Amino acid sequence: MVLRTAARIVGASVVTLALVACGNGDGDGEGIVSAQTYAQRLCANMQSYIDEVAMQSTDFAGELNPAGELDEQRDALLAFLDDVLVATDRLIAGIERAGVPDVDNGEEVVAAIGDTFAEARAILVDARGQVEAISVDDPQMFADQRNEIGETIQASLGEIGSSLASIDAPELTAALSSDPECAALSAPG
């Protein structure tokens, strides 16, 4: 049960980070593109990522055996984090291919979003290392350590996600707001 909660925390935190980024912009790799083209590419990448991480979270929660041995639970959590890291790498590559929006500070926007997802990836890699080191000798210690790791992931991803809010690119914000896929990403629920 607690591992399922940890998976939901990781999934929700990553999805939240993706949604914040979609509200601000990114790209690099295909040259200068219109703000609208960039918004479409960015939001398509974000939607794919959100769908993939949500599916991984659901699969993990459904397949987890809370009565299983602690080492099996640790291994399941490691596999889940590995899957999220692969999805994150795919997202970063997609964002790099989106291009640079033809807006003031377009390259800076791309760099800021790229840096943000690199930080998110580093947080997930660090969390994976912490999960590898979790003690499987004491169930209470295991639960406490696992919960602490989940809380750290959530807090860390929230902090870096909020740093995207400071990006100032009104033209890109307008393009993101007018794109139906971006609007769907921002919709509650």
CSV table of C-alpha atoms in Angstrom, one decimal, residues 17 26-29 38 42 45-46 49 84-99 110 113-122 124:
chain,number,residue,atom,x,y,z
A,17,LEU,CA,6.4,19.2,-13.4
A,26,ASP,CA,10.8,24.6,-24.4
A,27,GLY,CA,12.7,23.3,-27.4
A,28,ASP,CA,16.0,22.9,-29.3
A,29,GLY,CA,17.3,20.9,-32.1
A,38,TYR,CA,6.8,25.0,-30.8
A,42,LEU,CA,6.0,20.8,-26.7
A,45,ASN,CA,5.7,15.6,-26.0
A,46,MET,CA,4.3,16.5,-22.6
A,49,TYR,CA,5.1,11.7,-21.2
A,84,VAL,CA,10.2,6.7,-15.3
A,85,LEU,CA,13.8,7.6,-16.1
A,86,VAL,CA,13.4,6.1,-19.6
A,87,ALA,CA,10.3,8.1,-20.1
A,88,THR,CA,12.0,11.2,-18.9
A,89,ASP,CA,14.9,10.7,-21.3
A,90,ARG,CA,12.4,10.3,-24.1
A,91,LEU,CA,10.7,13.6,-23.0
A,92,ILE,CA,14.0,15.4,-22.9
A,93,ALA,CA,14.9,14.2,-26.4
A,94,GLY,CA,11.5,15.2,-27.7
A,95,ILE,CA,11.8,18.6,-26.2
A,96,GLU,CA,15.2,19.0,-27.8
A,97,ARG,CA,13.7,18.2,-31.2
A,98,ALA,CA,10.9,20.7,-30.8
A,99,GLY,CA,13.1,23.6,-32.0
A,110,VAL,CA,14.6,26.4,-24.2
A,113,ILE,CA,13.3,24.1,-19.6
A,114,GLY,CA,16.1,21.8,-20.7
A,115,ASP,CA,17.9,22.5,-17.4
A,116,THR,CA,14.7,21.9,-15.5
A,117,PHE,CA,14.1,18.5,-16.9
A,118,ALA,CA,17.8,17.6,-16.5
A,119,GLU,CA,17.4,18.5,-12.8
A,120,ALA,CA,14.2,16.4,-12.6
A,121,ARG,CA,16.2,13.5,-14.1
A,122,ALA,CA,19.0,14.0,-11.6
A,124,LEU,CA,15.0,10.6,-10.0
